[in-house]
Each structure stands twice: as C-alpha cells, then as structure tokens.
C-alpha cells in the first residue's frame, strides 16, 4: 500500500513554478494555492485584476491534494441545523451558494476542456442505525425546503452493497479528480497572463493598509491593494479565528473494485457518493481506474491531530470496515486529510476581521472544501471588485448573532485548547528517555531544561527539535504512522526535523541538542 495521495500520484507531472526572488507589486495577493486560493485567483484575473498566487509548498498538493474529491451541496446533516439555528432563509442561501459552485465548476470543465474525470453522481447521507431514521427524514425535508432535489430513501434505494436503515439522496451532484482540475485552472491563469504563480514561497508577515504588504520567509515584499488569506487555517492571528476553528484529521484508503454488478467478492460499484456520521464518520465513493475497474475511496476515523490517537489502529479499523462491507480488497493507497470545523458549521469567508478594508479570508469548510472553496473564490472576487452577493452575510467571518448561538461549541473548543495550552506547561515531560526511543518512534522528553521532540529514524539517528509549536506554544505530539509532530491546539504539523508540513505555524520547530 502506497503512503501517498492517489490524486497527487496520478496528476500530470509539472515543473515547479519559481519561488519569489524579488519584491513584487500586484492588485491582489492570494496566499495559499488550494482550491479556495486558486479559485479566487482565477476569478479575480477574469475580472481584470493582476494577481500573485503564493504557495508555501506545491500548488494543489496540500489539503486539496488529499481530499476525497466529492463536489456536493449535501453536507451530511447541515440543513436541519441551519434551519433551526439561523432560519430557513439561511439554509436556502447555503444550498444556493453551494449548488451554484458545482454548476460553475461544471461550466469551467466544459469551457476549458479540462480532463479531470468529471462525473455526475447522486450524494447520500445514510445511517445503519434504525434510531436515526427520524433524523434523516428531517434532514431530507430541510434540504428540500432549502431548494435541493432532496428526498428520503430506503436502504434498498441506495447502491450500497450492505444494509442501511435509510438515507437522504440529492441528485445532480459531481465527483472529479481535484488536482487535474486545479492544475488546468492554473495553466489557464498563466496562459491568459492574469497572474504570477510562485511555489515554495512562504508568507510570514502581513501589514495591513493601503496598500497591504506581505513579507516572505526569504525576506521579499509583496505589495498589493488586497490580500486573500486562503491557507486553510489562517496563518495570521489578528482576527482570532483560531478560537472558532477546530482541526481534525481523517484517514483515506483506496482499493480497486469491479465497475458493475459483477459477482466478484469485491464489489459492486455503489454508483454514488456516500457519508454517514456514524462510527466516527464513514465516507465512500468510486473513481475511474485502470482496466475498466473503479477505485473505491473510503474515508473515516476522524481525530484531533496531536492528541495521541493510534493512527495505525484506526487505519486497520477503517480497512476492516471496508472489507466487511465490500468483501476482500487489495488496498493501493493510504493517506490522511485535514479539515477545520467552524463552531457554527458554516465556513468563514469574507473580510478578515471587523476592521478589514483590504484583507480577506476563506476558512472553516468543515470537510466540504471543494464546493466551499469554489464558492469562496467567487464570493471573494465579487466582494473585492465591489459587488454584493446574496450570501455574503451568511459566510461573513464578522457575524455576531451566529457567534452568540455557537457559544456552547465555542466554549467546548476553548476548554480543549486551554487543557493543552496550560496543562502541557504544568505537566512533566514523558518519563521516556531519548535512549529508550525505538527506531521509527518519537517522544517528548526533557533535556537541558526544555521540552524536546525527539525522533529516532530507521537508521538509529536521533532528530531533536523544540516540542513547542511555533504558532502559540502548545506541546506537539508524535504521530508514528505518518512520522510527524502535530499540535493538538490548532493542527500545525511538522516533519521530524521540524520543517512545517501544515500551518497555521509559519516558523519551523527549533533544533535541539539532546
């Protein structure tokens, strides 16, 4: 089984875009080249703005490159909650905005001739527990009232090869190869001359004003009339959005299955996109694969990074679940994806903070970043060019009434962060000594009066760095399956040598001598 995203492995191989090697002046600087950032850059360039797209790593190779690639407006059980907490009008705006994003992507695929395995499919939210049928019926009614072609169906009306109690079904949704789609969009950006693209260009500072100024890790300055922060988790803290975002990781496994109702033990293709909130989430869909087969993509076992979750055990549990329901499977790829949940289940897209005039943000997509990212790109482009969109207020990060309603979730999240932020400082380091760390493992130990994150590689060499996350100082924990240091407070991730794999941290962990 390959420890790599299938989407990254099978996307066209491209030469990297150059790192920024000098100061730059543009109309808009977009920080982060996932689906939200690329969509925003493309939309702004189409509206005549000169754009700089700045990515710390490789474009579409971060969170977007590790998604399950379902493009749908059916987001598990969001509509009944929206109707109850923010009213039917808000639920309708949510459905409209997400649906228009899907239609817009479909139009771009046709207009630009993008070969990205685009397929129309129905989306399902299902449950195996009979006790949740009432919840599914309520969601179907709320989604239908919001304008989606939603209906409650029995288990026999799904394509699943195992019994379920019922499901919400929404037709006319889509699935695709996300990285093929986004690479084509960036190609069009460059071809039209509407944007400058710079990879391996980490932005570390933002100075707001007229104009705004960004500073890169290499010390160069990007001057821009407007700045879009689309780094998945905002890398700047002035808006205090980290108090309203909870990071989570989920595991992804893939395995080929027959394309039709073949009597083979592994199959058949369920012909749709499925998700259940049960069993720490289970999500599945298929994609085109070699020899006329389909690739089953299974996701689940969500957990908070840095909390000591046994990722290997969770991966085995997810694989066992898939085999139990689909028969013997030959797994080909394994990876993990990371998402941020907002405390009120609605993404935060719009002005960065109450005082913002020229800084904008897109975050908190809660596992639905494909439709959400496309929506965000269009919304931000309209706002930056001076237009009002009907759902601007729905997604506005400055929303106040929603913040009051989300207080229980907000307080729960802050209590968890405080437990790590304060508790880590009071509790002693692990009793494990550096000498006792086995090859491939890691632990936080006390050395020279400091908490040190120590990893021993397969050759027996120790790699020691500071155990304090450079974002806000929480102690990191080791993930032995992915061999990463992870922060439980806000989800920053680092390799064994302390290099940043995922923000919001913008500085690596400092080396230590043990």
Short mmCIF file of C-alpha atoms in Angstrom, two decimals:
data_model
loop_
_atom_site.label_atom_id
_atom_site.label_comp_id
_atom_site.label_asym_id
_atom_site.label_seq_id
_atom_site.Cartn_x
_atom_site.Cartn_y
_atom_site.Cartn_z
CA UNK A 1 0.00 0.00 0.00
CA UNK A 2 1.43 3.37 -1.03
CA UNK A 3 1.58 6.05 1.66
CA UNK A 4 0.59 8.76 -0.78
CA UNK A 5 -2.46 10.56 -2.10
CA UNK A 6 -3.84 8.95 -5.25
CA UNK A 7 -4.74 12.40 -6.62
CA UNK A 8 -1.16 13.64 -6.30
CA UNK A 9 0.34 10.47 -7.75
CA UNK A 10 -1.94 10.43 -10.82
CA UNK A 11 -1.98 14.14 -11.66
CA UNK A 12 0.13 15.42 -14.58
CA UNK A 13 3.75 15.95 -13.58
CA UNK A 14 4.69 19.62 -13.92
CA UNK A 15 7.86 21.59 -13.44
CA UNK A 16 7.57 23.71 -10.29
CA UNK A 17 6.69 27.37 -10.56
CA UNK A 18 9.60 29.56 -9.40
CA UNK A 19 9.94 30.76 -5.84
CA UNK A 20 9.58 34.51 -5.45
CA UNK A 21 13.07 36.01 -5.76
CA UNK A 22 12.37 39.72 -5.53
CA UNK A 23 9.85 42.33 -4.44
CA UNK A 24 6.53 42.42 -6.28
CA UNK A 25 3.61 44.82 -6.79
CA UNK A 26 0.15 43.49 -7.78
CA UNK A 27 -3.52 44.32 -7.43
CA UNK A 28 -4.31 41.26 -5.30
CA UNK A 29 -2.06 38.77 -3.49
CA UNK A 30 -3.61 35.37 -2.76
CA UNK A 31 -1.82 33.39 -0.04
CA UNK A 32 -2.40 29.67 -0.41
CA UNK A 33 -2.89 27.66 -3.60
CA UNK A 34 -5.51 25.09 -2.69
CA UNK A 35 -8.96 25.12 -4.24
CA UNK A 36 -10.07 28.30 -2.45
CA UNK A 37 -6.91 30.24 -3.33
CA UNK A 38 -6.70 29.04 -6.93
CA UNK A 39 -10.41 29.68 -7.48
CA UNK A 40 -10.10 33.20 -6.05
CA UNK A 41 -7.03 33.97 -8.17
CA UNK A 42 -8.72 32.70 -11.34
CA UNK A 43 -11.93 34.65 -10.69
CA UNK A 44 -10.03 37.86 -9.92
CA UNK A 45 -7.86 37.55 -13.01
CA UNK A 46 -11.00 37.07 -15.12
CA UNK A 47 -12.24 40.34 -13.67
CA UNK A 48 -9.12 42.16 -14.83
CA UNK A 49 -7.04 42.15 -11.65
CA UNK A 50 -3.31 41.44 -11.69
CA UNK A 51 -2.86 38.64 -9.16
CA UNK A 52 0.05 36.98 -7.35
CA UNK A 53 -0.67 33.41 -6.20
CA UNK A 54 1.76 32.49 -3.40
CA UNK A 55 2.12 28.91 -2.14
CA UNK A 56 4.44 27.67 0.62
CA UNK A 57 4.72 24.22 -0.98
CA UNK A 58 3.35 22.97 -4.31
CA UNK A 59 0.04 24.10 -5.76
CA UNK A 60 -2.97 21.86 -5.04
CA UNK A 61 -0.75 19.46 -3.08
CA UNK A 62 -1.76 20.33 0.46
CA UNK A 63 -5.22 19.77 1.90
CA UNK A 64 -6.87 19.89 -1.53
CA UNK A 65 -4.49 17.24 -2.82
CA UNK A 66 -5.59 14.89 -0.04
CA UNK A 67 -9.37 15.29 -0.26
CA UNK A 68 -11.90 12.59 -1.17
CA UNK A 69 -12.99 14.83 -4.08
CA UNK A 70 -16.76 14.90 -3.68
CA UNK A 71 -18.42 18.00 -5.09
CA UNK A 72 -21.83 18.21 -3.47
CA UNK A 73 -24.20 20.56 -1.66
CA UNK A 74 -25.36 17.76 0.67
CA UNK A 75 -23.06 18.26 3.63
CA UNK A 76 -24.02 15.37 5.92
CA UNK A 77 -26.70 16.85 8.23
CA UNK A 78 -26.24 20.62 7.90
CA UNK A 79 -29.65 21.81 6.66
CA UNK A 80 -31.81 20.88 9.63
CA UNK A 81 -29.25 22.50 11.92
CA UNK A 82 -29.13 25.66 9.78
CA UNK A 83 -32.92 25.87 9.63
CA UNK A 84 -33.11 25.52 13.40
CA UNK A 85 -30.28 27.91 14.35
CA UNK A 86 -30.27 30.51 11.57
CA UNK A 87 -33.63 30.11 9.87
CA UNK A 88 -34.94 28.75 6.60
CA UNK A 89 -33.61 31.70 4.59
CA UNK A 90 -30.05 30.93 5.70
CA UNK A 91 -30.43 27.27 4.75
CA UNK A 92 -31.71 28.31 1.33
CA UNK A 93 -28.77 30.67 0.77
CA UNK A 94 -26.36 27.92 1.81
CA UNK A 95 -27.91 25.48 -0.67
CA UNK A 96 -27.94 28.07 -3.48
CA UNK A 97 -24.34 29.10 -2.96
CA UNK A 98 -23.04 25.53 -2.87
CA UNK A 99 -25.14 24.44 -5.85
CA UNK A 100 -24.00 27.40 -7.94
CA UNK A 101 -20.40 26.47 -7.13
CA UNK A 102 -20.93 22.98 -8.55
CA UNK A 103 -22.58 24.34 -11.69
CA UNK A 104 -19.79 26.87 -12.11
CA UNK A 105 -17.15 24.14 -11.89
CA UNK A 106 -19.05 22.07 -14.46
CA UNK A 107 -19.15 25.07 -16.81
CA UNK A 108 -15.41 25.63 -16.43
CA UNK A 109 -14.65 21.98 -17.14
CA UNK A 110 -16.58 22.31 -20.40
CA UNK A 111 -15.29 25.77 -21.32
CA UNK A 112 -11.62 24.98 -20.74
CA UNK A 113 -11.82 21.35 -21.85
CA UNK A 114 -10.44 20.09 -18.53
CA UNK A 115 -9.79 16.33 -18.46
CA UNK A 116 -10.45 15.69 -14.77
CA UNK A 117 -12.62 12.55 -14.73
CA UNK A 118 -15.76 14.67 -14.19
CA UNK A 119 -18.79 12.54 -13.39
CA UNK A 120 -22.30 13.44 -12.30
CA UNK A 121 -23.48 11.38 -9.33
CA UNK A 122 -26.05 11.39 -6.55
CA UNK A 123 -24.97 12.18 -2.99
CA UNK A 124 -26.29 10.28 0.02
CA UNK A 125 -26.21 10.79 3.77
CA UNK A 126 -27.08 7.40 5.25
CA UNK A 127 -27.38 5.63 8.59
CA UNK A 128 -27.22 1.98 9.53
CA UNK A 129 -28.91 2.61 12.88
CA UNK A 130 -32.73 2.49 12.67
CA UNK A 131 -32.81 5.02 15.51
CA UNK A 132 -31.51 7.74 13.16
CA UNK A 133 -34.24 7.43 10.52
CA UNK A 134 -36.15 10.36 12.03
CA UNK A 135 -33.01 12.49 11.82
CA UNK A 136 -32.57 11.57 8.16
CA UNK A 137 -36.20 12.35 7.34
CA UNK A 138 -35.87 15.76 9.00
CA UNK A 139 -32.67 16.48 7.06
CA UNK A 140 -34.29 15.48 3.77
CA UNK A 141 -37.22 17.82 4.46
CA UNK A 142 -34.92 20.71 5.47
CA UNK A 143 -32.69 20.23 2.41
CA UNK A 144 -35.74 20.07 0.13
CA UNK A 145 -37.15 23.28 1.68
CA UNK A 146 -33.74 24.88 1.07
CA UNK A 147 -34.09 24.15 -2.65
CA UNK A 148 -32.13 20.94 -3.14
CA UNK A 149 -33.65 17.98 -5.03
CA UNK A 150 -33.53 16.02 -1.78
CA UNK A 151 -35.60 13.04 -0.70
CA UNK A 152 -35.59 10.37 1.95
CA UNK A 153 -34.96 6.90 0.51
CA UNK A 154 -34.82 3.42 1.97
CA UNK A 155 -31.62 1.40 2.10
CA UNK A 156 -32.76 -0.62 -0.92
CA UNK A 157 -32.87 2.59 -2.97
CA UNK A 158 -29.18 3.28 -2.46
CA UNK A 159 -26.43 1.48 -4.35
CA UNK A 160 -24.70 0.27 -1.21
CA UNK A 161 -23.89 -3.45 -1.07
CA UNK A 162 -24.71 -3.62 2.64
CA UNK A 163 -27.91 -2.96 4.61
CA UNK A 164 -28.67 0.57 5.83
CA UNK A 165 -31.72 1.94 7.62
CA UNK A 166 -32.25 4.83 5.21
CA UNK A 167 -30.65 7.81 3.53
CA UNK A 168 -31.06 11.35 2.26
CA UNK A 169 -30.48 11.45 -1.51
CA UNK A 170 -29.65 14.52 -3.61
CA UNK A 171 -29.23 14.04 -7.36
CA UNK A 172 -27.22 16.14 -9.80
CA UNK A 173 -24.01 16.33 -7.76
CA UNK A 174 -20.49 15.62 -9.07
CA UNK A 175 -17.13 14.00 -8.43
CA UNK A 176 -13.80 14.62 -10.14
CA UNK A 177 -10.02 14.50 -9.94
CA UNK A 178 -9.31 17.68 -7.93
CA UNK A 179 -5.66 18.13 -8.81
CA UNK A 180 -6.20 17.69 -12.55
CA UNK A 181 -8.94 20.31 -12.35
CA UNK A 182 -6.84 22.82 -10.41
CA UNK A 183 -3.65 22.38 -12.43
CA UNK A 184 -5.69 23.12 -15.56
CA UNK A 185 -7.13 26.23 -13.90
CA UNK A 186 -3.62 27.48 -13.04
CA UNK A 187 -2.47 26.73 -16.60
CA UNK A 188 -5.30 28.93 -17.85
CA UNK A 189 -4.32 31.67 -15.38
CA UNK A 190 -0.76 31.74 -16.65
CA UNK A 191 -1.77 31.40 -20.30
CA UNK A 192 -4.11 34.39 -20.06
CA UNK A 193 -1.39 36.45 -18.36
CA UNK A 194 -3.65 37.26 -15.42
CA UNK A 195 -1.47 36.00 -12.59
CA UNK A 196 2.02 35.34 -11.34
CA UNK A 197 2.38 31.96 -9.61
CA UNK A 198 5.12 31.31 -7.05
CA UNK A 199 5.60 28.00 -5.27
CA UNK A 200 7.87 27.38 -2.27
CA UNK A 201 7.14 30.94 -1.19
CA UNK A 202 6.04 31.00 2.43
CA UNK A 203 4.43 34.22 3.64
CA UNK A 204 5.27 35.02 7.26
CA UNK A 205 4.03 38.58 7.84
CA UNK A 206 1.09 40.75 6.83
CA UNK A 207 0.97 44.52 7.27
CA UNK A 208 -2.48 45.86 6.51
CA UNK A 209 -3.01 49.26 4.97
CA UNK A 210 -3.49 50.99 1.65
CA UNK A 211 -1.72 49.17 0.14
CA UNK A 212 -1.09 45.96 2.11
CA UNK A 213 2.36 44.43 2.40
CA UNK A 214 3.30 40.78 2.74
CA UNK A 215 6.75 39.55 3.78
CA UNK A 216 8.03 36.16 2.70
CA UNK A 217 10.30 33.79 4.58
CA UNK A 218 13.11 34.80 2.22
CA UNK A 219 12.62 38.48 3.10
CA UNK A 220 10.92 39.72 -0.07
CA UNK A 221 7.94 42.08 -0.04
CA UNK A 222 4.71 41.73 -1.99
CA UNK A 223 2.72 44.95 -2.16
CA UNK A 224 -0.96 44.53 -3.01
CA UNK A 225 -4.16 46.51 -2.96
CA UNK A 226 -5.96 43.49 -1.45
CA UNK A 227 -4.81 40.29 0.23
CA UNK A 228 -6.70 36.98 0.36
CA UNK A 229 -5.63 34.53 3.10
CA UNK A 230 -6.60 31.08 1.79
CA UNK A 231 -4.17 28.91 3.74
CA UNK A 232 -6.86 26.51 5.00
CA UNK A 233 -6.11 27.50 8.60
CA UNK A 234 -5.34 31.28 8.66
CA UNK A 235 -1.64 31.86 9.24
CA UNK A 236 -2.26 35.28 10.81
CA UNK A 237 -3.93 35.50 14.22
CA UNK A 238 -5.15 39.10 14.39
CA UNK A 239 -8.75 38.04 13.65
CA UNK A 240 -8.68 35.43 16.46
CA UNK A 241 -10.34 32.99 14.10
CA UNK A 242 -8.36 30.19 15.73
CA UNK A 243 -10.84 30.46 18.61
CA UNK A 244 -13.63 29.42 16.22
CA UNK A 245 -11.87 26.63 14.32
CA UNK A 246 -11.30 23.02 15.35
CA UNK A 247 -8.82 20.94 13.29
CA UNK A 248 -9.43 17.25 12.59
CA UNK A 249 -7.76 14.58 10.51
CA UNK A 250 -9.37 11.67 8.71
CA UNK A 251 -7.84 8.62 7.11
CA UNK A 252 -8.32 7.67 3.46
CA UNK A 253 -7.91 4.22 1.88
CA UNK A 254 -8.33 3.18 -1.75
CA UNK A 255 -8.87 -0.21 -3.41
CA UNK A 256 -9.98 -1.26 -6.93
CA UNK A 257 -13.37 -2.91 -7.33
CA UNK A 258 -15.39 -4.10 -10.36
CA UNK A 259 -17.11 -1.39 -12.38
CA UNK A 260 -20.54 -3.01 -12.43
CA UNK A 261 -22.63 -5.58 -10.59
CA UNK A 262 -20.02 -8.25 -11.14
CA UNK A 263 -20.36 -11.33 -8.88
CA UNK A 264 -16.74 -10.77 -7.79
CA UNK A 265 -16.24 -10.82 -3.98
CA UNK A 266 -15.08 -7.17 -4.11
CA UNK A 267 -17.95 -5.09 -5.45
CA UNK A 268 -20.14 -3.87 -6.89
CA UNK A 269 -19.66 -0.16 -7.59
CA UNK A 270 -22.17 1.68 -5.33
CA UNK A 271 -22.69 4.39 -8.01
CA UNK A 272 -22.84 7.44 -5.79
CA UNK A 273 -21.17 9.44 -3.05
CA UNK A 274 -22.00 8.33 0.49
CA UNK A 275 -21.37 9.57 4.00
CA UNK A 276 -22.60 8.67 7.48
CA UNK A 277 -21.94 10.48 10.76
CA UNK A 278 -21.84 7.11 12.50
CA UNK A 279 -18.67 5.32 13.65
CA UNK A 280 -16.54 8.49 13.67
CA UNK A 281 -17.66 9.14 10.10
CA UNK A 282 -17.57 6.83 7.11
CA UNK A 283 -17.45 8.28 3.60
CA UNK A 284 -17.10 6.46 0.30
CA UNK A 285 -17.26 6.93 -3.45
CA UNK A 286 -15.53 5.49 -6.52
CA UNK A 287 -13.37 6.94 -9.29
CA UNK A 288 -12.27 5.69 -12.73
CA UNK A 289 -9.40 3.20 -12.52
CA UNK A 290 -7.27 1.05 -14.82
CA UNK A 291 -8.64 -1.87 -16.85
CA UNK A 292 -12.20 -0.60 -16.70
CA UNK A 293 -12.39 -1.00 -12.94
CA UNK A 294 -13.38 1.57 -10.32
CA UNK A 295 -11.29 2.79 -7.40
CA UNK A 296 -13.14 2.66 -4.09
CA UNK A 297 -12.21 5.67 -1.91
CA UNK A 298 -13.08 5.19 1.77
CA UNK A 299 -12.65 7.85 4.45
CA UNK A 300 -13.24 7.96 8.19
CA UNK A 301 -11.87 7.62 11.73
CA UNK A 302 -11.63 11.37 12.34
CA UNK A 303 -9.42 12.51 15.21
CA UNK A 304 -7.78 15.66 16.51
CA UNK A 305 -4.12 15.86 15.44
CA UNK A 306 -1.60 15.77 18.24
CA UNK A 307 -3.84 14.02 20.77
CA UNK A 308 -2.05 10.68 20.70
CA UNK A 309 -4.59 8.87 18.56
CA UNK A 310 -3.29 5.50 17.38
CA UNK A 311 -3.41 6.20 13.64
CA UNK A 312 -2.22 2.72 12.71
CA UNK A 313 -5.00 1.09 14.71
CA UNK A 314 -7.56 3.47 13.23
CA UNK A 315 -6.34 2.68 9.72
CA UNK A 316 -6.76 -1.03 10.39
CA UNK A 317 -10.25 -0.42 11.75
CA UNK A 318 -11.22 1.56 8.63
CA UNK A 319 -9.81 -1.16 6.38
CA UNK A 320 -11.71 -3.81 8.34
CA UNK A 321 -14.94 -1.85 7.96
CA UNK A 322 -14.46 -1.65 4.17
CA UNK A 323 -13.65 -5.36 3.84
CA UNK A 324 -16.64 -6.31 5.98
CA UNK A 325 -18.95 -4.41 3.62
CA UNK A 326 -17.30 -4.89 0.22
CA UNK A 327 -15.51 -8.20 0.58
CA UNK A 328 -11.77 -8.85 0.10
CA UNK A 329 -9.95 -5.71 -1.02
CA UNK A 330 -6.42 -5.08 -2.27
CA UNK A 331 -5.69 -1.63 -0.85
CA UNK A 332 -3.47 0.53 -3.08
CA UNK A 333 -3.09 3.89 -1.31
CA UNK A 334 -3.35 5.31 2.18
CA UNK A 335 -3.20 8.93 3.26
CA UNK A 336 -4.85 11.39 5.65
CA UNK A 337 -6.72 14.60 5.06
CA UNK A 338 -7.14 17.53 7.44
CA UNK A 339 -10.11 19.86 7.82
CA UNK A 340 -11.17 22.72 10.06
CA UNK A 341 -14.67 22.88 11.53
CA UNK A 342 -16.16 26.25 12.39
CA UNK A 343 -18.10 26.33 15.65
CA UNK A 344 -21.40 27.04 13.84
CA UNK A 345 -20.87 24.64 10.89
CA UNK A 346 -20.69 27.46 8.31
CA UNK A 347 -17.42 28.48 6.59
CA UNK A 348 -15.84 31.84 7.35
CA UNK A 349 -15.46 33.70 4.05
CA UNK A 350 -15.20 37.47 3.70
CA UNK A 351 -13.45 40.37 5.48
CA UNK A 352 -10.67 39.07 7.70
CA UNK A 353 -11.79 40.97 10.83
CA UNK A 354 -14.11 43.86 11.78
CA UNK A 355 -11.52 46.49 10.84
CA UNK A 356 -10.63 44.92 7.50
CA UNK A 357 -10.83 47.02 4.37
CA UNK A 358 -8.49 45.15 2.07
CA UNK A 359 -7.78 41.79 3.75
CA UNK A 360 -9.97 38.75 3.19
CA UNK A 361 -10.13 35.16 4.42
CA UNK A 362 -11.57 31.77 3.45
CA UNK A 363 -11.53 29.00 6.05
CA UNK A 364 -13.61 26.58 8.14
CA UNK A 365 -15.02 24.41 5.35
CA UNK A 366 -15.70 21.50 7.69
CA UNK A 367 -14.76 18.74 5.27
CA UNK A 368 -16.58 20.25 2.29
CA UNK A 369 -13.80 22.39 0.87
CA UNK A 370 -14.39 21.59 -2.80
CA UNK A 371 -17.80 23.18 -3.24
CA UNK A 372 -16.92 25.57 -0.41
CA UNK A 373 -13.62 26.60 -1.98
CA UNK A 374 -15.16 27.28 -5.38
CA UNK A 375 -17.94 29.25 -3.69
CA UNK A 376 -15.37 31.20 -1.67
CA UNK A 377 -13.32 32.10 -4.73
CA UNK A 378 -16.36 33.55 -6.48
CA UNK A 379 -17.63 35.32 -3.35
CA UNK A 380 -14.28 36.98 -2.58
CA UNK A 381 -13.79 38.05 -6.19
CA UNK A 382 -17.18 39.76 -6.16
CA UNK A 383 -16.50 41.47 -2.82
CA UNK A 384 -13.03 42.67 -3.82
CA UNK A 385 -14.41 44.15 -7.02
CA UNK A 386 -17.12 45.99 -5.10
CA UNK A 387 -20.17 43.76 -5.55
CA UNK A 388 -22.62 42.31 -3.04
CA UNK A 389 -23.57 38.64 -3.16
CA UNK A 390 -26.84 37.39 -1.58
CA UNK A 391 -24.96 35.03 0.75
CA UNK A 392 -22.23 37.46 1.83
CA UNK A 393 -23.73 37.85 5.29
CA UNK A 394 -24.22 34.11 5.73
CA UNK A 395 -20.48 33.44 5.44
CA UNK A 396 -19.21 36.75 6.89
CA UNK A 397 -16.48 35.96 9.49
CA UNK A 398 -17.64 39.00 11.48
CA UNK A 399 -21.12 37.56 12.09
CA UNK A 400 -22.21 38.32 15.65
CA UNK A 401 -25.57 36.65 16.28
CA UNK A 402 -24.22 33.37 14.99
CA UNK A 403 -21.25 33.69 17.34
CA UNK A 404 -23.66 34.00 20.27
CA UNK A 405 -25.58 30.91 19.18
CA UNK A 406 -22.38 28.93 18.77
CA UNK A 407 -21.29 29.66 22.36
CA UNK A 408 -21.51 26.03 23.61
CA UNK A 409 -19.31 24.77 20.76
CA UNK A 410 -17.01 27.75 21.20
CA UNK A 411 -16.57 27.11 24.93
CA UNK A 412 -16.04 23.38 24.42
CA UNK A 413 -13.34 24.03 21.84
CA UNK A 414 -11.62 26.64 24.01
CA UNK A 415 -11.66 24.29 27.00
CA UNK A 416 -9.87 21.65 24.94
CA UNK A 417 -7.26 24.14 23.74
CA UNK A 418 -6.76 25.50 27.25
CA UNK A 419 -6.24 21.98 28.59
CA UNK A 420 -3.27 21.61 26.25
CA UNK A 421 -2.04 25.19 26.41
CA UNK A 422 -1.97 25.33 30.22
CA UNK A 423 -1.80 21.66 31.13
CA UNK A 424 1.23 20.99 28.95
CA UNK A 425 3.14 23.65 30.83
CA UNK A 426 2.27 22.19 34.21
CA UNK A 427 2.71 18.52 33.46
CA UNK A 428 6.19 16.98 33.32
CA UNK A 429 7.63 15.64 30.10
CA UNK A 430 7.42 11.95 29.31
CA UNK A 431 9.43 9.62 31.50
CA UNK A 432 10.84 8.18 28.29
CA UNK A 433 14.49 8.97 27.74
CA UNK A 434 15.95 9.63 24.32
CA UNK A 435 17.92 6.38 24.63
CA UNK A 436 14.68 4.39 25.01
CA UNK A 437 13.03 5.68 21.82
CA UNK A 438 12.77 2.86 19.30
CA UNK A 439 13.60 3.30 15.58
CA UNK A 440 10.65 4.92 13.79
CA UNK A 441 9.17 6.29 17.02
CA UNK A 442 9.29 9.62 18.83
CA UNK A 443 8.55 11.18 22.21
CA UNK A 444 8.64 14.50 24.05
CA UNK A 445 11.46 14.39 26.62
CA UNK A 446 13.04 16.88 28.98
CA UNK A 447 16.59 17.88 28.06
CA UNK A 448 18.57 20.91 29.16
CA UNK A 449 15.53 22.36 30.89
CA UNK A 450 13.44 22.26 27.69
CA UNK A 451 10.72 20.06 26.26
CA UNK A 452 12.30 18.37 23.25
CA UNK A 453 10.55 16.48 20.49
CA UNK A 454 12.86 13.56 19.73
CA UNK A 455 12.51 11.10 16.86
CA UNK A 456 14.76 8.16 16.09
CA UNK A 457 14.84 7.29 12.38
CA UNK A 458 15.16 3.77 10.99
CA UNK A 459 18.96 4.05 10.95
CA UNK A 460 19.01 4.89 14.65
CA UNK A 461 19.86 8.59 14.24
CA UNK A 462 18.15 10.97 16.66
CA UNK A 463 16.38 14.10 15.38
CA UNK A 464 15.63 16.59 18.16
CA UNK A 465 13.66 19.83 17.91
CA UNK A 466 11.74 22.06 20.29
CA UNK A 467 8.45 20.49 21.34
CA UNK A 468 6.67 23.86 21.46
CA UNK A 469 4.61 24.66 18.39
CA UNK A 470 5.77 27.95 16.89
CA UNK A 471 2.18 29.11 16.44
CA UNK A 472 1.06 29.64 20.05
CA UNK A 473 3.33 27.36 22.07
CA UNK A 474 1.32 24.20 22.71
CA UNK A 475 3.32 20.98 23.02
CA UNK A 476 3.38 18.79 19.93
CA UNK A 477 2.90 15.01 19.94
CA UNK A 478 4.36 12.34 17.65
CA UNK A 479 2.30 10.52 15.04
CA UNK A 480 4.34 7.35 14.38
CA UNK A 481 2.26 6.22 11.39
CA UNK A 482 2.82 9.44 9.42
CA UNK A 483 6.07 10.25 11.27
CA UNK A 484 5.07 13.80 12.03
CA UNK A 485 4.93 16.13 15.01
CA UNK A 486 1.41 17.51 15.43
CA UNK A 487 -0.03 20.34 17.52
CA UNK A 488 -3.30 19.45 19.32
CA UNK A 489 -4.37 23.10 19.69
CA UNK A 490 -4.58 24.33 16.10
CA UNK A 491 -3.36 21.48 13.91
CA UNK A 492 0.09 22.62 12.80
CA UNK A 493 2.21 19.70 11.61
CA UNK A 494 5.99 19.30 11.26
CA UNK A 495 8.36 16.67 9.91
CA UNK A 496 10.94 15.00 12.24
CA UNK A 497 13.42 17.80 11.54
CA UNK A 498 10.86 20.47 12.47
CA UNK A 499 10.07 21.66 8.96
CA UNK A 500 6.47 22.89 8.51
CA UNK A 501 4.10 20.50 6.78
CA UNK A 502 0.90 22.31 7.66
CA UNK A 503 0.02 25.66 9.24
CA UNK A 504 -1.03 27.85 10.91
CA UNK A 505 2.61 27.81 12.09
CA UNK A 506 4.88 29.86 9.83
CA UNK A 507 8.18 29.03 11.52
CA UNK A 508 9.83 25.59 11.88
CA UNK A 509 10.50 23.94 15.23
CA UNK A 510 13.91 24.98 16.52
CA UNK A 511 16.68 22.35 16.58
CA UNK A 512 17.69 20.98 19.98
CA UNK A 513 20.76 19.10 21.17
CA UNK A 514 19.98 16.04 23.29
#
